[in-house]
CSV table of C-alpha atoms in Angstrom, one decimal:
chain,number,residue,atom,x,y,z
A,1,MET,CA,17.4,-6.0,-33.1
A,2,ALA,CA,14.6,-5.7,-30.6
A,3,GLY,CA,15.1,-7.1,-27.2
A,4,THR,CA,18.9,-7.1,-27.1
A,5,ALA,CA,19.4,-4.4,-24.4
A,6,ALA,CA,20.5,-7.0,-21.8
A,7,ALA,CA,23.4,-8.2,-24.1
A,8,GLN,CA,24.7,-4.7,-24.8
A,9,LEU,CA,26.9,-2.4,-22.8
A,10,ALA,CA,25.7,1.2,-22.9
A,11,PRO,CA,23.1,0.8,-25.6
A,12,TRP,CA,23.1,4.6,-26.0
A,13,ALA,CA,26.6,4.5,-27.6
A,14,GLY,CA,26.6,6.5,-30.8
A,15,LEU,CA,23.5,8.5,-30.0
A,16,ARG,CA,23.6,12.3,-30.2
A,17,LEU,CA,20.7,13.6,-28.2
A,18,VAL,CA,19.8,16.9,-26.6
A,19,ASP,CA,18.3,17.4,-23.2
A,20,HIS,CA,15.5,19.7,-21.9
A,21,ARG,CA,18.1,22.3,-21.0
A,22,GLN,CA,19.3,22.2,-24.7
A,23,HIS,CA,22.6,20.6,-23.8
A,24,PRO,CA,24.0,17.8,-25.9
A,25,MET,CA,23.9,14.3,-24.5
A,26,THR,CA,26.1,11.4,-25.7
A,27,ALA,CA,27.2,8.1,-24.2
A,28,GLN,CA,30.3,10.0,-23.0
A,29,SER,CA,28.0,12.4,-21.0
A,30,LEU,CA,26.6,9.4,-19.1
A,31,ARG,CA,30.0,7.8,-18.3
A,32,GLY,CA,31.1,7.0,-14.8
A,33,LYS,CA,27.8,7.2,-12.9
A,34,PRO,CA,24.8,4.8,-12.6
A,35,VAL,CA,21.9,5.6,-15.0
A,36,LEU,CA,18.2,4.9,-14.6
A,37,LEU,CA,16.6,5.2,-18.0
A,38,HIS,CA,12.9,5.1,-19.1
A,39,PHE,CA,10.7,6.3,-21.9
A,40,VAL,CA,8.1,9.1,-21.8
A,41,PHE,CA,6.3,11.6,-24.0
A,42,THR,CA,4.9,15.0,-23.0
A,43,GLY,CA,1.4,14.3,-24.5
A,44,CYS,CA,0.9,11.3,-22.3
A,45,SER,CA,-2.2,11.5,-20.1
A,46,SER,CA,-1.9,8.0,-18.6
A,47,THR,CA,1.2,6.4,-17.1
A,48,CYS,CA,4.0,8.9,-17.9
A,49,PRO,CA,3.0,11.7,-15.4
A,50,PRO,CA,2.4,9.3,-12.4
A,51,GLN,CA,5.6,7.4,-13.3
A,52,VAL,CA,7.7,10.6,-13.3
A,53,HIS,CA,6.0,11.7,-10.1
A,54,GLU,CA,7.0,8.3,-8.5
A,55,LEU,CA,10.5,8.7,-9.8
A,56,VAL,CA,10.7,12.2,-8.2
A,57,GLN,CA,9.7,10.6,-4.9
A,58,MET,CA,12.1,7.7,-5.3
A,59,ARG,CA,15.0,10.1,-6.1
A,60,ALA,CA,14.2,12.1,-3.0
A,61,ALA,CA,14.4,8.9,-0.9
A,62,LEU,CA,17.9,8.2,-2.0
A,63,PRO,CA,20.8,9.0,0.4
A,64,PRO,CA,22.2,12.4,-0.7
A,65,ALA,CA,25.6,11.0,-1.9
A,66,VAL,CA,23.8,8.4,-4.0
A,67,ARG,CA,21.3,11.0,-5.4
A,68,ALA,CA,24.3,13.0,-6.5
A,69,GLN,CA,25.7,10.1,-8.4
A,70,LEU,CA,22.5,8.8,-10.1
A,71,GLN,CA,21.7,10.1,-13.6
A,72,LEU,CA,18.0,9.8,-14.6
A,73,VAL,CA,17.4,9.8,-18.3
A,74,SER,CA,13.9,10.2,-19.6
A,75,VAL,CA,13.9,9.5,-23.4
A,76,THR,CA,11.0,10.7,-25.5
A,77,VAL,CA,9.2,8.4,-27.8
A,78,ASP,CA,7.7,11.4,-29.6
A,79,PRO,CA,10.7,13.3,-31.1
A,80,LEU,CA,8.5,15.2,-33.5
A,81,GLY,CA,6.3,16.7,-30.7
A,82,ASP,CA,8.8,16.7,-27.8
A,83,THR,CA,11.1,19.6,-28.4
A,84,PRO,CA,13.6,20.5,-25.6
A,85,GLN,CA,11.2,23.3,-24.7
A,86,ALA,CA,8.2,20.9,-24.4
A,87,LEU,CA,10.3,18.5,-22.4
A,88,ALA,CA,11.5,21.4,-20.1
A,89,LYS,CA,7.8,22.4,-19.4
A,90,PHE,CA,6.9,18.7,-18.8
A,91,ALA,CA,9.8,18.2,-16.3
A,92,ALA,CA,9.0,21.5,-14.5
A,93,ARG,CA,5.3,20.7,-14.2
A,94,LEU,CA,6.1,17.3,-12.7
A,95,GLY,CA,8.8,18.6,-10.3
A,96,ALA,CA,11.5,16.6,-12.2
A,97,ASP,CA,13.7,19.5,-13.4
A,98,GLN,CA,16.4,18.5,-11.1
A,99,PRO,CA,20.2,18.2,-11.2
A,100,GLY,CA,21.2,14.8,-12.7
A,101,TRP,CA,17.8,14.3,-14.5
A,102,TYR,CA,17.7,14.7,-18.2
A,103,PHE,CA,14.7,14.6,-20.5
A,104,VAL,CA,16.1,13.9,-23.9
A,105,THR,CA,15.1,14.1,-27.5
A,106,GLY,CA,16.9,13.8,-30.8
A,107,ALA,CA,16.6,12.9,-34.5
A,108,PRO,CA,13.5,10.7,-35.1
A,109,SER,CA,15.6,8.1,-36.9
A,110,GLN,CA,18.0,7.8,-34.0
A,111,LEU,CA,15.3,7.6,-31.4
A,112,LEU,CA,13.4,5.0,-33.5
A,113,GLN,CA,16.6,2.8,-33.6
A,114,PHE,CA,17.2,3.3,-29.9
A,115,SER,CA,13.6,2.5,-28.9
A,116,ASP,CA,13.9,-0.7,-31.0
A,117,ARG,CA,17.2,-1.6,-29.4
A,118,MET,CA,15.7,-1.1,-26.0
A,119,ALA,CA,12.4,-2.9,-26.9
A,120,ALA,CA,10.5,0.1,-25.8
A,121,PHE,CA,7.5,-1.1,-27.8
A,122,ASP,CA,6.0,-4.6,-27.9
A,123,LEU,CA,6.1,-4.9,-31.7
A,124,ARG,CA,4.3,-8.3,-31.5
A,125,ARG,CA,1.3,-6.5,-30.1
A,126,THR,CA,1.5,-3.2,-32.0
A,127,PRO,CA,3.5,-3.5,-35.3
A,128,GLN,CA,3.2,0.2,-36.0
A,129,PRO,CA,3.5,1.8,-32.5
A,130,VAL,CA,2.4,5.3,-31.6
A,131,PRO,CA,3.9,7.1,-28.5
A,132,ALA,CA,1.1,5.9,-26.2
A,133,ASP,CA,2.0,2.3,-26.9
A,134,HIS,CA,5.5,2.5,-25.3
A,135,ARG,CA,6.4,0.2,-22.4
A,136,THR,CA,6.8,1.6,-18.9
A,137,SER,CA,10.0,-0.3,-18.2
A,138,LEU,CA,12.9,1.2,-16.3
A,139,TRP,CA,16.5,0.2,-17.1
A,140,LEU,CA,19.3,0.5,-14.4
A,141,TYR,CA,22.9,0.6,-15.6
A,142,ASP,CA,26.0,0.7,-13.4
A,143,ALA,CA,28.7,3.3,-13.8
A,144,LYS,CA,30.5,1.1,-16.4
A,145,GLY,CA,27.4,1.1,-18.6
A,146,ALA,CA,26.4,-2.5,-17.9
A,147,LEU,CA,22.7,-3.4,-17.5
A,148,VAL,CA,22.0,-4.2,-13.9
A,149,GLN,CA,18.2,-4.6,-14.0
A,150,ARG,CA,15.2,-4.1,-16.2
A,151,TYR,CA,12.1,-3.3,-14.1
A,152,GLY,CA,8.5,-3.6,-15.1
A,153,GLY,CA,8.1,0.2,-14.5
A,154,TRP,CA,4.5,0.5,-13.4
A,155,PRO,CA,3.7,0.5,-10.6
A,156,ILE,CA,7.2,1.5,-9.4
A,157,ASP,CA,8.7,-0.4,-6.5
A,158,ARG,CA,10.2,2.6,-4.8
A,159,ALA,CA,11.8,0.7,-1.9
A,160,ARG,CA,13.5,-1.8,-4.3
A,161,LEU,CA,14.8,0.9,-6.6
A,162,VAL,CA,16.2,2.9,-3.7
A,163,ALA,CA,17.9,-0.2,-2.3
A,164,GLU,CA,19.4,-1.4,-5.6
A,165,ILE,CA,20.5,2.0,-6.8
A,166,THR,CA,22.1,2.6,-3.4
A,167,GLN,CA,23.8,-0.8,-3.7
A,168,ILE,CA,25.4,-0.1,-7.1
A,169,ALA,CA,26.4,3.4,-6.2
A,170,GLN,CA,27.9,2.5,-2.8
A,171,PRO,CA,31.1,0.9,-4.0
A,172,GLN,CA,32.0,4.0,-6.0
A,173,ARG,CA,31.6,6.2,-3.0
A,174,VAL,CA,33.6,4.0,-0.7
A,175,ALA,CA,36.4,3.5,-3.3
A,176,ALA,CA,36.5,7.2,-4.0
A,177,ALA,CA,36.6,8.2,-0.4
A,178,SER,CA,39.5,5.9,0.6
A,179,PRO,CA,41.5,4.5,-2.3
A,180,SER,CA,44.8,4.3,-0.5
A,181,LEU,CA,43.9,3.5,3.1
A,182,PRO,CA,45.8,0.4,4.4
A,183,THR,CA,43.6,-2.5,5.6
A,184,GLN,CA,43.7,-2.8,9.4
A,185,PRO,CA,43.1,-6.2,10.9
A,186,SER,CA,40.3,-6.5,13.3
A,187,PRO,CA,41.3,-6.5,17.0
A,188,GLY,CA,42.4,-10.0,18.0
A,189,THR,CA,43.2,-11.1,14.4
A,190,PRO,CA,46.7,-12.6,14.2
A,191,ARG,CA,49.0,-10.7,11.9
A,192,PRO,CA,50.7,-12.6,9.1
């Protein structure tokens, strides 16, 4: 069903993909950390390269602890042309071959179903889409796999992405750093 991404938790459940480093990627691989997902293809000469470049800049602007938590997932819309090797060259050329960033491909049938689930193409406008017809949207998921926000994607609002990714990553860092500290009342607060 196209357009149902907002109603689904972790829409990548059941997918068996491979990243540009030739490592398997599944829903389990993405568990426990925020995920920013978008679609690309290596033969793109219009929006994909500048969008990836902007995401490189956005990632660099994140606080280091948040950057370490965020997983960026760039999913190809051209699984026949975008091998792991082609994706690796694309990522390296754009400065995006970084820890926590995965350019992924997989079986064409799986990626077609996934792109339909994510409404990666506007099928009303283009009933038989080709890779260049993909949307530039970005999807932000929290660490539990719930959709937090779908962004227009181009141009990227870097400041908003940094703020919202930091906000959803922040509670994890605080909770992980001090799970058993007792709460201390503020000075001058009466004790119960």
